[in-house]
């Protein structure tokens, strides 16, 4: 089992460009999450999906959209990237209390 | 806003020593979890303690929870160089049934041989 996979691993964007971060899990989990991690701030929840077909805003949703394509996949889209979105993005999934994390995507917006 | 606040922010110890880090939180919780993050990697779950538990052990890890003080501690005994990592506490709010977690800023632990 691969667990939680994320693509790409690294990405550099110019201000105003758009991109989609992909996440997939093979553990048959219902819940999936997107976080961003900034230095000294821990992880902050962007969006989450409690089950296939549902998505909800987290703590810092502005500037992002998500799609829960099916039970396995949960994508995060930046429509018009800004330098403030430079961060490391983590996807996670869970079935109960414990969350399982992907390796992260390091995004730089110039 | 962050729910958990870890203390200290950074900790440097030698192999064989114990490492203790603390976490304080603000609202009522269902459970509190500790995660480890090695440099450049994703977070890995270490241990979960529920609000009705006071202490839990897993291998070299010991977690305590004091709900009256809204605080928890993580003790790593007999540290190894491989324990070098950042450690995060995360809380699941009592009123939240969707498994959302709020993470603290983390404690960076360096274990030198």
Short mmCIF file of C-alpha atoms in Angstrom, two decimals:
data_model
loop_
_atom_site.label_atom_id
_atom_site.label_comp_id
_atom_site.label_asym_id
_atom_site.label_seq_id
_atom_site.Cartn_x
_atom_site.Cartn_y
_atom_site.Cartn_z
CA UNK A 1 0.00 0.00 0.00
CA UNK A 2 1.29 3.44 -0.94
CA UNK A 3 -0.78 5.20 1.74
CA UNK A 4 -1.27 8.86 0.84
CA UNK A 5 0.46 10.13 -2.29
CA UNK A 6 0.80 13.71 -3.46
CA UNK A 7 1.90 15.23 -6.74
CA UNK A 8 3.89 17.20 -7.56
CA UNK A 9 6.63 17.20 -4.90
CA UNK A 10 7.87 20.66 -5.86
CA UNK A 11 6.35 23.50 -7.86
CA UNK A 12 7.30 27.06 -8.66
CA UNK A 13 4.59 29.39 -9.91
CA UNK A 14 4.44 33.02 -10.93
CA UNK A 15 1.89 35.31 -9.30
CA UNK A 16 -1.48 34.87 -10.98
CA UNK A 17 -0.84 31.38 -12.34
CA UNK A 18 -3.12 28.52 -11.43
CA UNK A 19 -2.39 24.94 -10.51
CA UNK A 20 -3.92 21.86 -8.96
CA UNK A 21 -2.31 19.77 -6.27
CA UNK A 22 -3.27 16.14 -6.43
CA UNK A 23 -3.77 13.75 -3.53
CA UNK A 24 -4.78 10.12 -3.50
CA UNK A 25 -5.14 7.51 -0.74
CA UNK A 26 -5.46 3.77 -1.04
CA UNK A 27 -6.66 3.03 2.51
CA UNK A 28 -10.38 3.36 1.73
CA UNK A 29 -10.70 6.26 4.18
CA UNK A 30 -13.78 8.42 4.19
CA UNK A 31 -12.21 11.67 5.38
CA UNK A 32 -9.53 13.67 3.62
CA UNK A 33 -7.84 16.95 4.48
CA UNK A 34 -5.62 19.65 3.02
CA UNK A 35 -3.22 21.56 5.27
CA UNK A 36 -0.57 24.15 4.74
CA UNK A 37 2.56 24.36 6.88
CA UNK A 38 4.43 27.61 7.31
CA UNK A 39 7.57 28.08 9.42
CA UNK A 40 6.80 28.33 13.12
CA UNK A 41 3.05 27.93 12.62
CA UNK A 42 2.36 24.22 12.60
CA UNK A 43 -0.31 22.95 10.23
CA UNK A 44 -3.40 24.91 9.36
CA UNK A 45 -6.45 23.26 7.82
CA UNK A 46 -7.46 24.64 4.43
CA UNK A 47 -10.35 22.36 3.45
CA UNK A 48 -11.59 18.96 4.44
CA UNK A 49 -13.94 16.33 3.08
CA UNK A 50 -15.77 14.18 5.59
CA UNK A 51 -16.96 11.81 2.89
CA UNK A 52 -17.15 11.45 -0.87
CA UNK A 53 -19.28 14.25 -2.28
CA UNK A 54 -18.86 16.67 0.62
CA UNK A 55 -16.31 19.40 1.25
CA UNK A 56 -16.06 22.08 3.92
CA UNK A 57 -13.87 25.06 4.68
CA UNK A 58 -11.21 24.86 7.30
CA UNK A 59 -9.29 27.60 9.03
CA UNK A 60 -7.64 29.23 5.97
CA UNK A 61 -9.74 28.53 2.83
CA UNK A 62 -9.37 31.87 1.03
CA UNK A 63 -7.68 31.56 -2.36
CA UNK A 64 -8.26 27.81 -2.62
CA UNK A 65 -10.84 25.42 -4.01
CA UNK A 66 -11.11 21.68 -3.62
CA UNK A 67 -12.69 18.73 -5.39
CA UNK A 68 -13.40 15.34 -3.90
CA UNK A 69 -13.29 13.50 -7.17
CA UNK A 70 -14.09 10.09 -5.66
CA UNK A 71 -13.34 8.30 -2.43
CA UNK A 72 -9.63 8.03 -3.25
CA UNK A 73 -8.83 11.48 -4.61
CA UNK A 74 -8.98 14.98 -3.15
CA UNK A 75 -7.47 17.85 -5.13
CA UNK A 76 -6.58 21.38 -4.11
CA UNK A 77 -6.70 24.18 -6.67
CA UNK A 78 -5.09 27.59 -6.57
CA UNK A 79 -6.93 29.70 -9.13
CA UNK A 80 -4.64 32.74 -9.01
CA UNK A 81 -1.53 32.08 -6.98
CA UNK A 82 -0.16 34.75 -4.66
CA UNK A 83 3.21 34.95 -2.86
CA UNK A 84 1.35 34.48 0.44
CA UNK A 85 0.50 30.95 -0.74
CA UNK A 86 4.15 29.96 -0.71
CA UNK A 87 4.09 27.05 1.69
CA UNK A 88 4.34 23.30 2.08
CA UNK A 89 1.01 21.60 1.45
CA UNK A 90 0.05 18.32 3.06
CA UNK A 91 -2.83 16.04 2.29
CA UNK A 92 -4.09 13.62 4.93
CA UNK A 93 -6.77 10.98 5.24
CA UNK A 94 -8.47 9.28 8.15
CA UNK A 95 -11.15 6.77 8.99
CA UNK A 96 -11.45 7.52 12.70
CA UNK A 97 -9.20 9.60 14.93
CA UNK A 98 -5.75 9.11 13.44
CA UNK A 99 -4.69 10.99 10.33
CA UNK A 100 -2.26 9.67 7.75
CA UNK A 101 -0.21 12.22 5.88
CA UNK A 102 1.29 12.41 2.43
CA UNK A 103 4.88 13.53 1.83
CA UNK A 104 3.90 17.10 0.97
CA UNK A 105 4.18 19.52 -1.94
CA UNK A 106 6.60 22.41 -1.60
CA UNK A 107 5.11 25.37 -3.47
CA UNK A 108 6.87 28.64 -4.18
CA UNK A 109 4.99 31.57 -5.69
CA UNK A 110 7.20 34.29 -7.14
CA UNK B 1 -5.89 30.32 15.43
CA UNK B 2 -3.88 27.49 16.90
CA UNK B 3 -5.38 25.33 19.58
CA UNK B 4 -2.20 23.72 20.84
CA UNK B 5 0.92 25.50 21.98
CA UNK B 6 4.05 23.46 22.46
CA UNK B 7 6.81 24.21 24.88
CA UNK B 8 9.74 24.39 24.44
CA UNK B 9 10.03 25.46 20.81
CA UNK B 10 13.36 23.68 20.55
CA UNK B 11 15.16 21.06 22.60
CA UNK B 12 18.69 19.74 22.26
CA UNK B 13 19.73 16.62 24.17
CA UNK B 14 22.27 13.81 24.01
CA UNK B 15 21.56 10.22 23.16
CA UNK B 16 20.33 8.30 26.15
CA UNK B 17 18.73 11.32 27.82
CA UNK B 18 14.99 11.80 28.18
CA UNK B 19 13.13 14.47 26.20
CA UNK B 20 10.03 16.12 27.58
CA UNK B 21 7.79 18.50 25.73
CA UNK B 22 4.52 20.09 26.73
CA UNK B 23 1.34 21.11 24.98
CA UNK B 24 -1.36 23.46 26.19
CA UNK B 25 -4.73 23.93 24.54
CA UNK B 26 -7.73 26.19 24.94
CA UNK B 27 -11.04 24.39 24.43
CA UNK B 28 -12.61 21.12 25.52
CA UNK B 29 -11.26 18.17 23.61
CA UNK B 30 -12.30 14.69 22.59
CA UNK B 31 -8.73 13.51 22.27
CA UNK B 32 -5.16 14.78 21.96
CA UNK B 33 -2.61 13.28 19.60
CA UNK B 34 1.12 13.59 19.09
CA UNK B 35 2.74 13.45 15.68
CA UNK B 36 6.37 13.38 14.57
CA UNK B 37 7.76 15.03 11.47
CA UNK B 38 11.20 14.24 10.15
CA UNK B 39 12.85 16.95 8.10
CA UNK B 40 11.20 17.31 4.69
CA UNK B 41 8.64 14.57 5.33
CA UNK B 42 4.99 14.24 6.24
CA UNK B 43 3.69 13.82 9.76
CA UNK B 44 3.51 10.42 11.38
CA UNK B 45 1.06 9.59 14.16
CA UNK B 46 2.72 8.57 17.44
CA UNK B 47 0.07 8.26 20.12
CA UNK B 48 -3.47 9.28 20.99
CA UNK B 49 -4.89 9.94 24.45
CA UNK B 50 -8.60 10.40 25.03
CA UNK B 51 -10.09 13.03 27.31
CA UNK B 52 -11.02 10.42 29.93
CA UNK B 53 -7.47 9.05 30.09
CA UNK B 54 -4.65 10.44 32.20
CA UNK B 55 -1.62 8.56 30.98
CA UNK B 56 -0.69 6.34 28.08
CA UNK B 57 2.45 4.47 27.06
CA UNK B 58 3.73 3.26 23.72
CA UNK B 59 7.24 1.83 23.64
CA UNK B 60 9.59 4.64 24.75
CA UNK B 61 6.78 7.20 24.65
CA UNK B 62 4.75 8.32 27.63
CA UNK B 63 1.92 10.82 27.28
CA UNK B 64 0.02 12.48 30.09
CA UNK B 65 -3.13 14.53 29.90
CA UNK B 66 -4.47 16.96 32.49
CA UNK B 67 -7.85 18.21 31.30
CA UNK B 68 -8.24 20.50 34.30
CA UNK B 69 -5.11 22.38 33.24
CA UNK B 70 -5.75 21.81 29.52
CA UNK B 71 -2.26 20.46 29.07
CA UNK B 72 -0.41 17.38 27.93
CA UNK B 73 3.18 16.22 27.99
CA UNK B 74 5.15 13.84 25.80
CA UNK B 75 8.14 12.06 27.26
CA UNK B 76 10.60 10.19 25.07
CA UNK B 77 12.85 8.01 27.18
CA UNK B 78 16.40 6.96 26.29
CA UNK B 79 16.54 9.19 23.21
CA UNK B 80 18.26 8.06 20.04
CA UNK B 81 19.69 10.09 17.17
CA UNK B 82 16.76 8.79 15.08
CA UNK B 83 14.37 10.67 17.40
CA UNK B 84 15.63 13.93 15.91
CA UNK B 85 12.47 15.47 14.48
CA UNK B 86 9.73 18.02 15.12
CA UNK B 87 6.93 16.91 17.41
CA UNK B 88 3.42 18.31 17.17
CA UNK B 89 0.45 18.00 19.43
CA UNK B 90 -2.98 18.04 17.81
CA UNK B 91 -6.37 18.29 19.44
CA UNK B 92 -9.76 17.04 18.32
CA UNK B 93 -12.42 19.38 19.64
CA UNK B 94 -15.16 17.90 21.80
CA UNK B 95 -17.92 19.30 19.61
CA UNK B 96 -16.40 18.28 16.30
CA UNK B 97 -17.42 14.94 14.87
CA UNK B 98 -15.55 15.14 11.59
CA UNK B 99 -12.13 14.24 12.92
CA UNK B 100 -10.65 17.66 12.33
CA UNK B 101 -7.47 18.37 14.22
CA UNK B 102 -5.85 21.61 15.32
CA UNK B 103 -2.09 21.51 15.45
CA UNK B 104 0.38 23.40 17.56
CA UNK B 105 3.55 25.00 16.20
CA UNK B 106 5.72 22.07 17.27
CA UNK B 107 8.83 21.34 19.29
CA UNK B 108 12.03 20.77 17.35
CA UNK B 109 14.11 18.06 19.02
CA UNK B 110 17.76 17.42 18.19
CA UNK B 111 19.42 14.34 19.65
CA UNK B 112 23.18 14.32 19.33
CA UNK B 113 25.22 11.10 19.49
#
